[in-house]
Amino acid sequence: MSKKGVVYKRTDKNGGKYIGQAKSDARYKARQKEHDISNPLAECKFKEVGRAKPGKDLNVLEQKKINQYGGLQKNGGTLQNKRETNNGR
């Protein structure tokens, strides 16, 4: 099992996308279940898009992926994320 955290992309059946992070493999599996419970009709698919050391490195990687995958919808982007990590940096 890796000691690195996971940055993942969630895609729902309607094409909605979200970038998230989990500090461990176990937490990543738990997050998938949490997403499915809170969005039971979304039929989410998950894809690991990167790994980094939990903490600052994981936050920086998550923000890079948020930027790479289009940014937040509220800022004219394509992602359903409600907030950015590191204030968008």
JSON list of C-alpha atoms in Angstrom, two decimals:
[
{"chain": "A", "resi": 1, "resn": "MET", "atom": "CA", "xyz": [0.00, 0.00, 0.00]},
{"chain": "A", "resi": 2, "resn": "SER", "atom": "CA", "xyz": [1.35, 3.42, -0.94]},
{"chain": "A", "resi": 3, "resn": "LYS", "atom": "CA", "xyz": [2.07, 6.07, 1.71]},
{"chain": "A", "resi": 4, "resn": "LYS", "atom": "CA", "xyz": [1.18, 8.71, -0.83]},
{"chain": "A", "resi": 5, "resn": "GLY", "atom": "CA", "xyz": [-2.23, 10.32, -1.05]},
{"chain": "A", "resi": 6, "resn": "VAL", "atom": "CA", "xyz": [-4.45, 10.11, -4.12]},
{"chain": "A", "resi": 7, "resn": "VAL", "atom": "CA", "xyz": [-5.83, 12.85, -6.36]},
{"chain": "A", "resi": 8, "resn": "TYR", "atom": "CA", "xyz": [-8.79, 11.55, -8.33]},
{"chain": "A", "resi": 9, "resn": "LYS", "atom": "CA", "xyz": [-11.30, 12.60, -10.96]},
{"chain": "A", "resi": 10, "resn": "ARG", "atom": "CA", "xyz": [-14.96, 11.70, -10.44]},
{"chain": "A", "resi": 11, "resn": "THR", "atom": "CA", "xyz": [-17.19, 11.69, -13.52]},
{"chain": "A", "resi": 12, "resn": "ASP", "atom": "CA", "xyz": [-20.95, 11.23, -13.29]},
{"chain": "A", "resi": 13, "resn": "LYS", "atom": "CA", "xyz": [-23.28, 9.75, -15.91]},
{"chain": "A", "resi": 14, "resn": "ASN", "atom": "CA", "xyz": [-24.19, 13.24, -17.16]},
{"chain": "A", "resi": 15, "resn": "GLY", "atom": "CA", "xyz": [-20.55, 14.17, -17.72]},
{"chain": "A", "resi": 16, "resn": "GLY", "atom": "CA", "xyz": [-20.14, 16.26, -14.58]},
{"chain": "A", "resi": 17, "resn": "LYS", "atom": "CA", "xyz": [-16.57, 16.21, -13.28]},
{"chain": "A", "resi": 18, "resn": "TYR", "atom": "CA", "xyz": [-14.99, 16.78, -9.88]},
{"chain": "A", "resi": 19, "resn": "ILE", "atom": "CA", "xyz": [-11.37, 16.62, -8.71]},
{"chain": "A", "resi": 20, "resn": "GLY", "atom": "CA", "xyz": [-10.75, 15.41, -5.17]},
{"chain": "A", "resi": 21, "resn": "GLN", "atom": "CA", "xyz": [-8.07, 14.07, -2.88]},
{"chain": "A", "resi": 22, "resn": "ALA", "atom": "CA", "xyz": [-7.68, 11.40, -0.23]},
{"chain": "A", "resi": 23, "resn": "LYS", "atom": "CA", "xyz": [-4.73, 11.03, 2.14]},
{"chain": "A", "resi": 24, "resn": "SER", "atom": "CA", "xyz": [-4.50, 7.24, 1.73]},
{"chain": "A", "resi": 25, "resn": "ASP", "atom": "CA", "xyz": [-5.73, 4.33, -0.37]},
{"chain": "A", "resi": 26, "resn": "ALA", "atom": "CA", "xyz": [-8.19, 3.40, 2.39]},
{"chain": "A", "resi": 27, "resn": "ARG", "atom": "CA", "xyz": [-9.55, 6.95, 2.47]},
{"chain": "A", "resi": 28, "resn": "TYR", "atom": "CA", "xyz": [-9.84, 6.94, -1.35]},
{"chain": "A", "resi": 29, "resn": "LYS", "atom": "CA", "xyz": [-12.04, 3.84, -1.19]},
{"chain": "A", "resi": 30, "resn": "ALA", "atom": "CA", "xyz": [-14.15, 5.43, 1.56]},
{"chain": "A", "resi": 31, "resn": "ARG", "atom": "CA", "xyz": [-14.52, 8.67, -0.46]},
{"chain": "A", "resi": 32, "resn": "GLN", "atom": "CA", "xyz": [-15.85, 6.71, -3.43]},
{"chain": "A", "resi": 33, "resn": "LYS", "atom": "CA", "xyz": [-18.58, 5.23, -1.22]},
{"chain": "A", "resi": 34, "resn": "GLU", "atom": "CA", "xyz": [-19.34, 8.66, 0.26]},
{"chain": "A", "resi": 35, "resn": "HIS", "atom": "CA", "xyz": [-19.74, 10.18, -3.22]},
{"chain": "A", "resi": 36, "resn": "ASP", "atom": "CA", "xyz": [-22.04, 7.30, -4.24]},
{"chain": "A", "resi": 37, "resn": "ILE", "atom": "CA", "xyz": [-24.19, 7.71, -1.10]},
{"chain": "A", "resi": 38, "resn": "SER", "atom": "CA", "xyz": [-24.51, 11.50, -1.48]},
{"chain": "A", "resi": 39, "resn": "ASN", "atom": "CA", "xyz": [-25.19, 11.23, -5.24]},
{"chain": "A", "resi": 40, "resn": "PRO", "atom": "CA", "xyz": [-27.06, 7.90, -5.63]},
{"chain": "A", "resi": 41, "resn": "LEU", "atom": "CA", "xyz": [-28.38, 8.62, -9.14]},
{"chain": "A", "resi": 42, "resn": "ALA", "atom": "CA", "xyz": [-25.11, 9.98, -10.53]},
{"chain": "A", "resi": 43, "resn": "GLU", "atom": "CA", "xyz": [-23.48, 6.60, -11.27]},
{"chain": "A", "resi": 44, "resn": "CYS", "atom": "CA", "xyz": [-20.01, 8.00, -10.61]},
{"chain": "A", "resi": 45, "resn": "LYS", "atom": "CA", "xyz": [-16.81, 6.63, -12.08]},
{"chain": "A", "resi": 46, "resn": "PHE", "atom": "CA", "xyz": [-13.46, 7.33, -10.46]},
{"chain": "A", "resi": 47, "resn": "LYS", "atom": "CA", "xyz": [-9.99, 7.60, -11.95]},
{"chain": "A", "resi": 48, "resn": "GLU", "atom": "CA", "xyz": [-6.75, 8.18, -10.11]},
{"chain": "A", "resi": 49, "resn": "VAL", "atom": "CA", "xyz": [-4.96, 11.15, -11.73]},
{"chain": "A", "resi": 50, "resn": "GLY", "atom": "CA", "xyz": [-1.97, 11.50, -9.42]},
{"chain": "A", "resi": 51, "resn": "ARG", "atom": "CA", "xyz": [-0.25, 10.73, -6.12]},
{"chain": "A", "resi": 52, "resn": "ALA", "atom": "CA", "xyz": [1.68, 12.88, -3.67]},
{"chain": "A", "resi": 53, "resn": "LYS", "atom": "CA", "xyz": [2.75, 13.02, -0.05]},
{"chain": "A", "resi": 54, "resn": "PRO", "atom": "CA", "xyz": [-0.23, 13.98, 2.16]},
{"chain": "A", "resi": 55, "resn": "GLY", "atom": "CA", "xyz": [-0.26, 17.61, 3.23]},
{"chain": "A", "resi": 56, "resn": "LYS", "atom": "CA", "xyz": [1.09, 20.49, 1.16]},
{"chain": "A", "resi": 57, "resn": "ASP", "atom": "CA", "xyz": [2.30, 18.27, -1.72]},
{"chain": "A", "resi": 58, "resn": "LEU", "atom": "CA", "xyz": [-1.12, 16.63, -2.06]},
{"chain": "A", "resi": 59, "resn": "ASN", "atom": "CA", "xyz": [-2.88, 20.01, -1.92]},
{"chain": "A", "resi": 60, "resn": "VAL", "atom": "CA", "xyz": [-0.58, 21.44, -4.61]},
{"chain": "A", "resi": 61, "resn": "LEU", "atom": "CA", "xyz": [-1.16, 18.43, -6.87]},
{"chain": "A", "resi": 62, "resn": "GLU", "atom": "CA", "xyz": [-4.93, 18.63, -6.38]},
{"chain": "A", "resi": 63, "resn": "GLN", "atom": "CA", "xyz": [-4.90, 22.31, -7.39]},
{"chain": "A", "resi": 64, "resn": "LYS", "atom": "CA", "xyz": [-2.76, 21.55, -10.45]},
{"chain": "A", "resi": 65, "resn": "LYS", "atom": "CA", "xyz": [-5.32, 18.95, -11.51]},
{"chain": "A", "resi": 66, "resn": "ILE", "atom": "CA", "xyz": [-8.23, 21.34, -10.84]},
{"chain": "A", "resi": 67, "resn": "ASN", "atom": "CA", "xyz": [-6.52, 23.83, -13.16]},
{"chain": "A", "resi": 68, "resn": "GLN", "atom": "CA", "xyz": [-5.62, 21.15, -15.72]},
{"chain": "A", "resi": 69, "resn": "TYR", "atom": "CA", "xyz": [-9.17, 19.81, -15.92]},
{"chain": "A", "resi": 70, "resn": "GLY", "atom": "CA", "xyz": [-10.78, 23.20, -16.47]},
{"chain": "A", "resi": 71, "resn": "GLY", "atom": "CA", "xyz": [-11.28, 24.95, -13.13]},
{"chain": "A", "resi": 72, "resn": "LEU", "atom": "CA", "xyz": [-14.42, 25.61, -11.13]},
{"chain": "A", "resi": 73, "resn": "GLN", "atom": "CA", "xyz": [-17.80, 26.14, -12.83]},
{"chain": "A", "resi": 74, "resn": "LYS", "atom": "CA", "xyz": [-18.45, 29.19, -10.65]},
{"chain": "A", "resi": 75, "resn": "ASN", "atom": "CA", "xyz": [-15.36, 30.75, -12.26]},
{"chain": "A", "resi": 76, "resn": "GLY", "atom": "CA", "xyz": [-16.36, 29.77, -15.80]},
{"chain": "A", "resi": 77, "resn": "GLY", "atom": "CA", "xyz": [-14.68, 26.36, -15.69]},
{"chain": "A", "resi": 78, "resn": "THR", "atom": "CA", "xyz": [-15.97, 22.83, -16.12]},
{"chain": "A", "resi": 79, "resn": "LEU", "atom": "CA", "xyz": [-15.58, 21.23, -12.67]},
{"chain": "A", "resi": 80, "resn": "GLN", "atom": "CA", "xyz": [-18.28, 20.80, -10.03]},
{"chain": "A", "resi": 81, "resn": "ASN", "atom": "CA", "xyz": [-15.83, 21.50, -7.17]},
{"chain": "A", "resi": 82, "resn": "LYS", "atom": "CA", "xyz": [-17.15, 24.11, -4.74]},
{"chain": "A", "resi": 83, "resn": "ARG", "atom": "CA", "xyz": [-13.71, 25.47, -3.82]},
{"chain": "A", "resi": 84, "resn": "GLU", "atom": "CA", "xyz": [-10.12, 25.52, -4.94]},
{"chain": "A", "resi": 85, "resn": "THR", "atom": "CA", "xyz": [-7.14, 24.27, -2.96]},
{"chain": "A", "resi": 86, "resn": "ASN", "atom": "CA", "xyz": [-4.40, 26.80, -2.13]},
{"chain": "A", "resi": 87, "resn": "ASN", "atom": "CA", "xyz": [-6.59, 29.70, -3.30]},
{"chain": "A", "resi": 88, "resn": "GLY", "atom": "CA", "xyz": [-6.20, 28.59, -6.90]},
{"chain": "A", "resi": 89, "resn": "ARG", "atom": "CA", "xyz": [-2.39, 28.59, -6.91]}
]
